[in-house]
Amino acid sequence: MKRHFFSGIQPSGRLHIGNYLGAIKQWTGLQDEYEPIFGIVDYHAITAPYDPNEMPTRILDAAAAYLAAGVDPDKSILMVQSSVSEHTELAWIFNCQTSMGRLSRIPTFKEKVRQTPGEVGMGLFDYPVLMAADILLYKSHIVPVGEDQVPHLEFTREIARKFNATFGEIFPEPAEVLGTGAKVMGLDGENKMSKSLDNCIYLDDSFEDIGKKIGSAKTDPARKRRDDPGDPDVCNIYSYHKIFSTPEEIEHCAQGCRSAGIGCVECKKIVVAHIEETVGPLREKRTELLANPDTIRDILVAGSDRAQKIASETMAEVKSRMGLTFG
Ligand code: TRP
């Protein structure tokens, strides 16, 4: 029987090419060796203000994005976190093994506190505990995640160790598997691509959208006119070339930029065509899938049922070790 691991994304809106290259793409490559559980983590998404009317659509959207990117429901389990109550049940148990001091030192929490106006909710504080429960409920040995999630994985290993030492060995200490893909810079050229900064090329952007966004993106600020030579290493478009273009094109653009042999418009055209090669098929597949939302719903219901079977076995073991044997 294949081993499981859990990874998830929040249904908090549109996915961008950074999400795809940094996470989703590598997940699909692990489906032969493992039986992965890909969760749409809606209980994590409610730690920030949101519109309940939008949530069902966001969940369907996230599922369509997974499926379009190549998550195969015959090989992987696609589920919705709030459909499997064992996630919050185990999170409570882990809460009782966690100190407030430890949680307050997690860098993602500190950052969220800075970004959140007003009061900081318990859900935000407890976010890493629920994430540890997601991962350990399926006894994951590996977790493919983005680099920003490493502190959460460190915390997950600590919880596993503490639980095992107190109640007996149940949980592995999972290792993070980081994507090999380069960090995708945002269109501003200053930050990582991020929805909250609105500097993204989204997976459902049209060809025209992509053209417009790249067309108005900044290049080397020193290259004011077509005939000025430029420095590709300070040009954000060149960072996209390095991800999307062929070695020959990368060389052609770098040299052409330095010698003013090619202009930014021409250079951008090449990148737009390559981004479209990645985004185009995903967009088409996604639209096709969303035309039949019931099929996606069926996949999520079946996946959540299957996940619950695995989760309930772990919970039974946990409760028995903890002396919670009346239920
Ligand atoms: N915190 C993750 C993120 O924002 C999402 C997530 C929740 C997750 N639970 C998880 C990722 C478990 C991996 C495993 O990207």
mmCIF file of C-alpha atoms and ligand atoms in Angstrom:
data_model
loop_
_atom_site.group_PDB
_atom_site.id
_atom_site.type_symbol
_atom_site.label_atom_id
_atom_site.label_comp_id
_atom_site.label_asym_id
_atom_site.label_seq_id
_atom_site.Cartn_x
_atom_site.Cartn_y
_atom_site.Cartn_z
ATOM 1 C CA MET A 1 0.000 0.000 0.000
ATOM 2 C CA LYS A 2 1.264 3.460 -0.883
ATOM 3 C CA ARG A 3 2.070 5.877 1.911
ATOM 4 C CA HIS A 4 0.152 9.096 2.326
ATOM 5 C CA PHE A 5 1.184 12.655 2.836
ATOM 6 C CA PHE A 6 -0.892 15.783 3.253
ATOM 7 C CA SER A 7 -0.468 19.136 1.601
ATOM 8 C CA GLY A 8 -2.963 21.913 1.273
ATOM 9 C CA ILE A 9 -3.835 25.318 0.007
ATOM 10 C CA GLN A 10 -6.242 27.864 1.357
ATOM 11 C CA PRO A 11 -9.311 28.600 -0.752
ATOM 12 C CA SER A 12 -8.627 32.299 -0.492
ATOM 13 C CA GLY A 13 -8.988 33.340 -4.101
ATOM 14 C CA ARG A 14 -7.293 33.040 -7.443
ATOM 15 C CA LEU A 15 -4.103 31.053 -7.876
ATOM 16 C CA HIS A 16 -1.131 32.583 -9.668
ATOM 17 C CA ILE A 17 1.864 31.219 -11.568
ATOM 18 C CA GLY A 18 3.961 31.434 -8.380
ATOM 19 C CA ASN A 19 1.549 29.022 -6.643
ATOM 20 C CA TYR A 20 1.649 26.735 -9.658
ATOM 21 C CA LEU A 21 5.424 26.588 -10.133
ATOM 22 C CA GLY A 22 6.244 26.693 -6.420
ATOM 23 C CA ALA A 23 3.776 24.096 -5.188
ATOM 24 C CA ILE A 24 1.067 22.520 -7.324
ATOM 25 C CA LYS A 25 3.328 21.442 -10.168
ATOM 26 C CA GLN A 26 5.591 19.409 -7.920
ATOM 27 C CA TRP A 27 2.653 17.801 -6.107
ATOM 28 C CA THR A 28 1.539 16.106 -9.303
ATOM 29 C CA GLY A 29 4.974 14.485 -9.635
ATOM 30 C CA LEU A 30 4.534 12.663 -6.313
ATOM 31 C CA GLN A 31 1.312 10.865 -7.185
ATOM 32 C CA ASP A 32 2.935 7.644 -8.383
ATOM 33 C CA GLU A 33 5.114 7.035 -5.356
ATOM 34 C CA TYR A 34 2.527 8.120 -2.761
ATOM 35 C CA GLU A 35 -1.200 8.391 -2.381
ATOM 36 C CA PRO A 36 -1.233 12.101 -1.513
ATOM 37 C CA ILE A 37 -4.027 13.885 0.298
ATOM 38 C CA PHE A 38 -4.520 17.345 -1.139
ATOM 39 C CA GLY A 39 -6.659 19.403 1.158
ATOM 40 C CA ILE A 40 -8.538 22.572 0.521
ATOM 41 C CA VAL A 41 -7.991 24.034 3.956
ATOM 42 C CA ASP A 42 -11.116 26.096 4.517
ATOM 43 C CA TYR A 43 -10.763 26.105 8.320
ATOM 44 C CA HIS A 44 -7.441 27.883 7.833
ATOM 45 C CA ALA A 45 -9.075 30.345 5.439
ATOM 46 C CA ILE A 46 -11.607 31.511 8.047
ATOM 47 C CA THR A 47 -8.841 32.840 10.311
ATOM 48 C CA ALA A 48 -9.108 36.080 8.282
ATOM 49 C CA PRO A 49 -12.350 37.972 7.530
ATOM 50 C CA TYR A 50 -14.149 36.493 4.513
ATOM 51 C CA ASP A 51 -17.525 36.401 2.769
ATOM 52 C CA PRO A 52 -19.456 33.153 3.528
ATOM 53 C CA ASN A 53 -21.360 33.470 0.241
ATOM 54 C CA GLU A 54 -18.110 33.234 -1.661
ATOM 55 C CA MET A 55 -16.628 30.261 0.147
ATOM 56 C CA PRO A 56 -18.310 27.442 -1.842
ATOM 57 C CA THR A 57 -17.161 28.977 -5.138
ATOM 58 C CA ARG A 58 -13.653 29.434 -3.840
ATOM 59 C CA ILE A 59 -13.490 25.798 -2.831
ATOM 60 C CA LEU A 60 -14.678 24.688 -6.270
ATOM 61 C CA ASP A 61 -12.182 27.071 -7.872
ATOM 62 C CA ALA A 62 -9.297 25.697 -5.851
ATOM 63 C CA ALA A 63 -10.322 22.125 -6.707
ATOM 64 C CA ALA A 64 -10.553 23.006 -10.411
ATOM 65 C CA ALA A 65 -7.065 24.512 -10.253
ATOM 66 C CA TYR A 66 -5.645 21.363 -8.641
ATOM 67 C CA LEU A 67 -7.330 19.135 -11.203
ATOM 68 C CA ALA A 68 -6.348 21.321 -14.156
ATOM 69 C CA ALA A 69 -2.734 21.220 -12.985
ATOM 70 C CA GLY A 70 -2.750 17.422 -13.119
ATOM 71 C CA VAL A 71 -3.903 16.221 -9.706
ATOM 72 C CA ASP A 72 -5.450 12.876 -10.632
ATOM 73 C CA PRO A 73 -8.405 11.856 -8.446
ATOM 74 C CA ASP A 74 -7.639 8.190 -9.202
ATOM 75 C CA LYS A 75 -4.207 8.536 -7.638
ATOM 76 C CA SER A 76 -4.665 11.295 -5.071
ATOM 77 C CA ILE A 77 -7.265 12.139 -2.472
ATOM 78 C CA LEU A 78 -8.765 15.562 -2.998
ATOM 79 C CA MET A 79 -10.631 16.695 0.101
ATOM 80 C CA VAL A 80 -12.119 19.617 1.999
ATOM 81 C CA GLN A 81 -10.688 20.101 5.488
ATOM 82 C CA SER A 82 -13.962 21.101 7.172
ATOM 83 C CA SER A 83 -15.602 17.873 5.917
ATOM 84 C CA VAL A 84 -13.287 15.748 8.053
ATOM 85 C CA SER A 85 -13.863 16.730 11.678
ATOM 86 C CA GLU A 86 -10.830 14.727 12.842
ATOM 87 C CA HIS A 87 -8.665 17.690 11.771
ATOM 88 C CA THR A 88 -10.079 19.987 14.443
ATOM 89 C CA GLU A 89 -10.325 17.119 16.936
ATOM 90 C CA LEU A 90 -6.609 16.391 16.687
ATOM 91 C CA ALA A 91 -5.856 20.116 16.723
ATOM 92 C CA TRP A 92 -7.508 20.334 20.164
ATOM 93 C CA ILE A 93 -5.382 17.494 21.441
ATOM 94 C CA PHE A 94 -2.254 19.172 20.087
ATOM 95 C CA ASN A 95 -3.343 22.450 21.699
ATOM 96 C CA CYS A 96 -2.990 20.719 25.020
ATOM 97 C CA GLN A 97 0.630 19.862 24.126
ATOM 98 C CA THR A 98 1.531 23.381 22.987
ATOM 99 C CA SER A 99 2.730 26.405 24.910
ATOM 100 C CA MET A 100 1.555 29.913 24.117
ATOM 101 C CA GLY A 101 5.154 31.106 24.191
ATOM 102 C CA ARG A 102 6.159 28.698 21.430
ATOM 103 C CA LEU A 103 3.293 29.742 19.169
ATOM 104 C CA SER A 104 3.966 33.432 19.685
ATOM 105 C CA ARG A 105 7.539 32.966 18.426
ATOM 106 C CA ILE A 106 6.500 31.556 15.028
ATOM 107 C CA PRO A 107 7.587 34.137 12.419
ATOM 108 C CA THR A 108 4.474 33.773 10.245
ATOM 109 C CA PHE A 109 2.363 34.688 13.271
ATOM 110 C CA LYS A 110 4.453 37.742 14.050
ATOM 111 C CA GLU A 111 4.078 38.834 10.438
ATOM 112 C CA LYS A 112 0.307 38.276 10.461
ATOM 113 C CA VAL A 113 0.001 40.350 13.634
ATOM 114 C CA ARG A 114 1.759 43.207 11.856
ATOM 115 C CA GLN A 115 -0.602 42.920 8.875
ATOM 116 C CA THR A 116 -3.819 42.543 10.854
ATOM 117 C CA PRO A 117 -5.556 45.722 11.937
ATOM 118 C CA GLY A 118 -7.456 45.426 15.202
ATOM 119 C CA GLU A 119 -7.660 42.340 17.348
ATOM 120 C CA VAL A 120 -5.727 39.179 16.606
ATOM 121 C CA GLY A 121 -8.018 36.150 16.696
ATOM 122 C CA MET A 122 -7.275 32.863 18.442
ATOM 123 C CA GLY A 123 -7.610 31.132 15.061
ATOM 124 C CA LEU A 124 -4.662 33.038 13.677
ATOM 125 C CA PHE A 125 -2.630 32.236 16.780
ATOM 126 C CA ASP A 126 -3.564 28.577 16.567
ATOM 127 C CA TYR A 127 -3.066 28.260 12.804
ATOM 128 C CA PRO A 128 0.154 26.179 13.091
ATOM 129 C CA VAL A 129 -1.505 23.708 15.473
ATOM 130 C CA LEU A 130 -4.290 22.977 12.976
ATOM 131 C CA MET A 131 -1.674 22.628 10.265
ATOM 132 C CA ALA A 132 0.283 20.126 12.385
ATOM 133 C CA ALA A 133 -2.966 18.181 12.821
ATOM 134 C CA ASP A 134 -3.558 18.195 9.011
ATOM 135 C CA ILE A 135 -0.133 16.717 8.449
ATOM 136 C CA LEU A 136 0.112 14.213 11.306
ATOM 137 C CA LEU A 137 -3.432 12.881 10.982
ATOM 138 C CA TYR A 138 -2.219 11.091 7.843
ATOM 139 C CA LYS A 139 1.189 10.215 9.335
ATOM 140 C CA SER A 140 2.926 12.178 6.587
ATOM 141 C CA HIS A 141 6.663 11.565 6.264
ATOM 142 C CA ILE A 142 7.071 14.346 3.748
ATOM 143 C CA VAL A 143 5.190 17.585 3.092
ATOM 144 C CA PRO A 144 5.735 19.473 -0.160
ATOM 145 C CA VAL A 145 5.440 23.154 0.708
ATOM 146 C CA GLY A 146 6.832 26.563 -0.118
ATOM 147 C CA GLU A 147 9.815 27.888 1.778
ATOM 148 C CA ASP A 148 7.649 30.240 3.833
ATOM 149 C CA GLN A 149 6.044 27.207 5.496
ATOM 150 C CA VAL A 150 9.252 25.759 6.956
ATOM 151 C CA PRO A 151 8.687 27.228 10.464
ATOM 152 C CA HIS A 152 5.324 25.427 10.532
ATOM 153 C CA LEU A 153 7.021 22.150 9.638
ATOM 154 C CA GLU A 154 9.568 22.655 12.419
ATOM 155 C CA PHE A 155 6.702 23.163 14.817
ATOM 156 C CA THR A 156 4.937 20.057 13.459
ATOM 157 C CA ARG A 157 8.017 17.942 14.153
ATOM 158 C CA GLU A 158 8.194 19.285 17.697
ATOM 159 C CA ILE A 159 4.564 18.374 18.347
ATOM 160 C CA ALA A 160 5.134 14.874 16.944
ATOM 161 C CA ARG A 161 8.193 14.415 19.145
ATOM 162 C CA LYS A 162 6.414 15.665 22.246
ATOM 163 C CA PHE A 163 3.349 13.526 21.669
ATOM 164 C CA ASN A 164 5.454 10.422 21.006
ATOM 165 C CA ALA A 165 7.547 11.016 24.124
ATOM 166 C CA THR A 166 4.478 11.504 26.308
ATOM 167 C CA PHE A 167 2.014 8.921 24.957
ATOM 168 C CA GLY A 168 4.118 6.522 22.865
ATOM 169 C CA GLU A 169 5.336 6.458 19.247
ATOM 170 C CA ILE A 170 2.542 7.190 16.790
ATOM 171 C CA PHE A 171 3.718 10.010 14.563
ATOM 172 C CA PRO A 172 6.618 10.333 12.131
ATOM 173 C CA GLU A 173 8.578 13.593 12.113
ATOM 174 C CA PRO A 174 7.754 14.897 8.642
ATOM 175 C CA ALA A 175 10.348 16.562 6.413
ATOM 176 C CA GLU A 176 9.510 19.469 4.165
ATOM 177 C CA VAL A 177 10.059 18.976 0.434
ATOM 178 C CA LEU A 178 10.754 22.327 -1.141
ATOM 179 C CA GLY A 179 10.023 22.996 -4.798
ATOM 180 C CA THR A 180 13.038 23.215 -7.051
ATOM 181 C CA GLY A 181 11.401 25.954 -9.082
ATOM 182 C CA ALA A 182 12.772 29.466 -8.740
ATOM 183 C CA LYS A 183 10.911 31.995 -6.678
ATOM 184 C CA VAL A 184 8.615 33.843 -9.048
ATOM 185 C CA MET A 185 8.916 37.601 -8.669
ATOM 186 C CA GLY A 186 5.807 39.758 -8.855
ATOM 187 C CA LEU A 187 5.116 42.164 -11.697
ATOM 188 C CA ASP A 188 6.418 44.984 -9.463
ATOM 189 C CA GLY A 189 9.858 43.365 -9.629
ATOM 190 C CA GLU A 190 10.323 43.974 -5.919
ATOM 191 C CA ASN A 191 8.356 41.307 -4.109
ATOM 192 C CA LYS A 192 7.488 37.663 -4.505
ATOM 193 C CA MET A 193 4.324 37.126 -6.531
ATOM 194 C CA SER A 194 1.543 37.471 -3.978
ATOM 195 C CA LYS A 195 -2.204 37.875 -4.202
ATOM 196 C CA SER A 196 -2.289 40.412 -1.394
ATOM 197 C CA LEU A 197 0.186 42.635 -3.267
ATOM 198 C CA ASP A 198 -1.806 42.405 -6.511
ATOM 199 C CA ASN A 199 1.357 41.798 -8.566
ATOM 200 C CA CYS A 200 0.352 38.476 -10.112
ATOM 201 C CA ILE A 201 -0.239 36.678 -13.338
ATOM 202 C CA TYR A 202 -3.171 34.464 -12.457
ATOM 203 C CA LEU A 203 -3.787 30.978 -13.776
ATOM 204 C CA ASP A 204 -7.104 32.155 -15.203
ATOM 205 C CA ASP A 205 -5.728 35.319 -16.813
ATOM 206 C CA SER A 206 -6.529 35.526 -20.527
ATOM 207 C CA PHE A 207 -3.787 35.771 -23.147
ATOM 208 C CA GLU A 208 -4.684 39.480 -23.466
ATOM 209 C CA ASP A 209 -4.398 39.974 -19.682
ATOM 210 C CA ILE A 210 -0.942 38.401 -19.708
ATOM 211 C CA GLY A 211 0.122 40.585 -22.647
ATOM 212 C CA LYS A 212 -1.099 43.737 -20.909
ATOM 213 C CA LYS A 213 0.485 42.875 -17.572
ATOM 214 C CA ILE A 214 3.884 42.013 -19.028
ATOM 215 C CA GLY A 215 3.584 44.920 -21.470
ATOM 216 C CA SER A 216 3.325 47.452 -18.663
ATOM 217 C CA ALA A 217 5.811 45.738 -16.321
ATOM 218 C CA LYS A 218 8.961 47.659 -15.481
ATOM 219 C CA THR A 219 12.264 46.770 -17.137
ATOM 220 C CA ASP A 220 15.769 48.102 -16.449
ATOM 221 C CA PRO A 221 14.995 51.712 -15.351
ATOM 222 C CA ALA A 222 18.307 52.880 -16.865
ATOM 223 C CA ARG A 223 17.156 51.784 -20.331
ATOM 224 C CA LYS A 224 14.994 54.764 -21.233
ATOM 225 C CA ARG A 225 15.096 54.573 -25.021
ATOM 226 C CA ARG A 226 15.139 51.713 -27.470
ATOM 227 C CA ASP A 227 18.788 52.423 -28.336
ATOM 228 C CA ASP A 228 20.057 52.516 -24.752
ATOM 229 C CA PRO A 229 21.880 49.360 -23.726
ATOM 230 C CA GLY A 230 20.378 47.661 -20.639
ATOM 231 C CA ASP A 231 21.364 45.310 -17.856
ATOM 232 C CA PRO A 232 19.335 42.077 -17.931
ATOM 233 C CA ASP A 233 20.339 41.258 -14.371
ATOM 234 C CA VAL A 234 18.347 44.151 -12.980
ATOM 235 C CA CYS A 235 15.375 43.517 -15.322
ATOM 236 C CA ASN A 236 12.405 41.631 -13.916
ATOM 237 C CA ILE A 237 11.401 40.421 -17.381
ATOM 238 C CA TYR A 238 14.757 38.673 -17.592
ATOM 239 C CA SER A 239 13.913 36.810 -14.358
ATOM 240 C CA TYR A 240 10.831 35.472 -16.191
ATOM 241 C CA HIS A 241 12.973 34.495 -19.179
ATOM 242 C CA LYS A 242 15.129 32.420 -16.849
ATOM 243 C CA ILE A 243 12.033 30.516 -15.731
ATOM 244 C CA PHE A 244 10.107 30.201 -18.985
ATOM 245 C CA SER A 245 12.383 30.587 -22.028
ATOM 246 C CA THR A 246 14.815 28.233 -23.785
ATOM 247 C CA PRO A 247 18.571 28.591 -23.081
ATOM 248 C CA GLU A 248 19.053 30.066 -26.572
ATOM 249 C CA GLU A 249 16.347 32.658 -26.032
ATOM 250 C CA ILE A 250 17.717 33.569 -22.621
ATOM 251 C CA GLU A 251 21.141 34.158 -24.166
ATOM 252 C CA HIS A 252 19.633 36.016 -27.135
ATOM 253 C CA CYS A 253 17.701 38.375 -24.843
ATOM 254 C CA ALA A 254 20.601 38.958 -22.422
ATOM 255 C CA GLN A 255 23.009 39.812 -25.228
ATOM 256 C CA GLY A 256 20.440 41.800 -27.161
ATOM 257 C CA CYS A 257 19.649 43.825 -24.034
ATOM 258 C CA ARG A 258 23.311 44.609 -23.277
ATOM 259 C CA SER A 259 24.004 45.660 -26.877
ATOM 260 C CA ALA A 260 20.622 47.332 -27.454
ATOM 261 C CA GLY A 261 20.251 44.808 -30.271
ATOM 262 C CA ILE A 262 16.668 44.039 -29.250
ATOM 263 C CA GLY A 263 14.133 46.272 -27.580
ATOM 264 C CA CYS A 264 12.082 45.567 -24.462
ATOM 265 C CA VAL A 265 8.921 45.126 -26.538
ATOM 266 C CA GLU A 266 10.392 42.264 -28.528
ATOM 267 C CA CYS A 267 11.933 40.734 -25.440
ATOM 268 C CA LYS A 268 8.566 40.861 -23.633
ATOM 269 C CA LYS A 269 6.786 39.215 -26.562
ATOM 270 C CA ILE A 270 8.916 36.104 -26.179
ATOM 271 C CA VAL A 271 8.102 35.868 -22.464
ATOM 272 C CA VAL A 272 4.379 36.399 -23.062
ATOM 273 C CA ALA A 273 4.334 33.530 -25.559
ATOM 274 C CA HIS A 274 6.056 31.189 -23.089
ATOM 275 C CA ILE A 275 3.860 32.132 -20.140
ATOM 276 C CA GLU A 276 0.867 31.447 -22.355
ATOM 277 C CA GLU A 277 2.281 27.975 -23.088
ATOM 278 C CA THR A 278 2.059 27.250 -19.354
ATOM 279 C CA VAL A 279 -1.108 29.134 -18.485
ATOM 280 C CA GLY A 280 -3.136 28.475 -21.658
ATOM 281 C CA PRO A 281 -3.700 24.723 -21.174
ATOM 282 C CA LEU A 282 -4.408 25.225 -17.456
ATOM 283 C CA ARG A 283 -6.962 27.913 -18.243
ATOM 284 C CA GLU A 284 -8.693 25.758 -20.839
ATOM 285 C CA LYS A 285 -8.833 22.706 -18.591
ATOM 286 C CA ARG A 286 -10.089 24.768 -15.671
ATOM 287 C CA THR A 287 -12.918 26.305 -17.715
ATOM 288 C CA GLU A 288 -13.864 22.848 -18.949
ATOM 289 C CA LEU A 289 -13.954 21.496 -15.389
ATOM 290 C CA LEU A 290 -15.921 24.418 -13.991
ATOM 291 C CA ALA A 291 -18.603 23.832 -16.620
ATOM 292 C CA ASN A 292 -19.476 20.701 -14.613
ATOM 293 C CA PRO A 293 -19.301 21.750 -10.971
ATOM 294 C CA ASP A 294 -21.176 18.606 -9.887
ATOM 295 C CA THR A 295 -18.329 16.430 -11.103
ATOM 296 C CA ILE A 296 -15.885 18.455 -8.988
ATOM 297 C CA ARG A 297 -18.247 18.254 -6.007
ATOM 298 C CA ASP A 298 -18.445 14.456 -6.383
ATOM 299 C CA ILE A 299 -14.651 14.206 -6.419
ATOM 300 C CA LEU A 300 -14.427 16.300 -3.238
ATOM 301 C CA VAL A 301 -17.128 14.325 -1.424
ATOM 302 C CA ALA A 302 -15.580 10.973 -2.346
ATOM 303 C CA GLY A 303 -12.103 12.252 -1.436
ATOM 304 C CA SER A 304 -13.253 13.614 1.917
ATOM 305 C CA ASP A 305 -14.936 10.256 2.730
ATOM 306 C CA ARG A 306 -11.779 8.385 1.934
ATOM 307 C CA ALA A 307 -9.634 10.816 3.937
ATOM 308 C CA GLN A 308 -11.952 10.433 6.909
ATOM 309 C CA LYS A 309 -11.428 6.655 6.965
ATOM 310 C CA ILE A 310 -7.670 7.156 7.303
ATOM 311 C CA ALA A 311 -8.084 10.029 9.749
ATOM 312 C CA SER A 312 -10.429 8.107 12.026
ATOM 313 C CA GLU A 313 -7.917 5.265 12.345
ATOM 314 C CA THR A 314 -5.254 7.685 13.552
ATOM 315 C CA MET A 315 -7.708 9.335 15.949
ATOM 316 C CA ALA A 316 -8.682 5.987 17.451
ATOM 317 C CA GLU A 317 -5.022 5.244 18.086
ATOM 318 C CA VAL A 318 -4.413 8.697 19.586
ATOM 319 C CA LYS A 319 -7.415 8.488 21.906
ATOM 320 C CA SER A 320 -6.527 5.026 23.064
ATOM 321 C CA ARG A 321 -2.962 6.105 23.953
ATOM 322 C CA MET A 322 -4.349 9.080 25.828
ATOM 323 C CA GLY A 323 -6.835 7.126 27.894
ATOM 324 C CA LEU A 324 -9.805 8.671 26.087
ATOM 325 C CA THR A 325 -11.443 5.331 25.531
ATOM 326 C CA PHE A 326 -15.087 5.842 26.455
ATOM 327 C CA GLY A 327 -16.194 7.355 23.168
HETATM 328 N N1 TRP B 1 -0.304 27.046 5.636
HETATM 329 C C1 TRP B 1 -0.300 26.573 4.287
HETATM 330 C C2 TRP B 1 -0.140 27.773 3.337
HETATM 331 O O1 TRP B 1 -0.596 28.854 3.632
HETATM 332 C C3 TRP B 1 -1.563 25.809 3.943
HETATM 333 C C4 TRP B 1 -1.690 24.562 4.750
HETATM 334 C C5 TRP B 1 -2.578 24.282 5.746
HETATM 335 C C6 TRP B 1 -0.865 23.403 4.605
HETATM 336 N N2 TRP B 1 -2.387 23.024 6.220
HETATM 337 C C7 TRP B 1 -1.338 22.462 5.554
HETATM 338 C C8 TRP B 1 0.208 23.086 3.767
HETATM 339 C C9 TRP B 1 -0.730 21.216 5.700
HETATM 340 C C10 TRP B 1 0.814 21.848 3.922
HETATM 341 C C11 TRP B 1 0.347 20.922 4.870
HETATM 342 O O2 TRP B 1 0.406 27.611 2.280
#
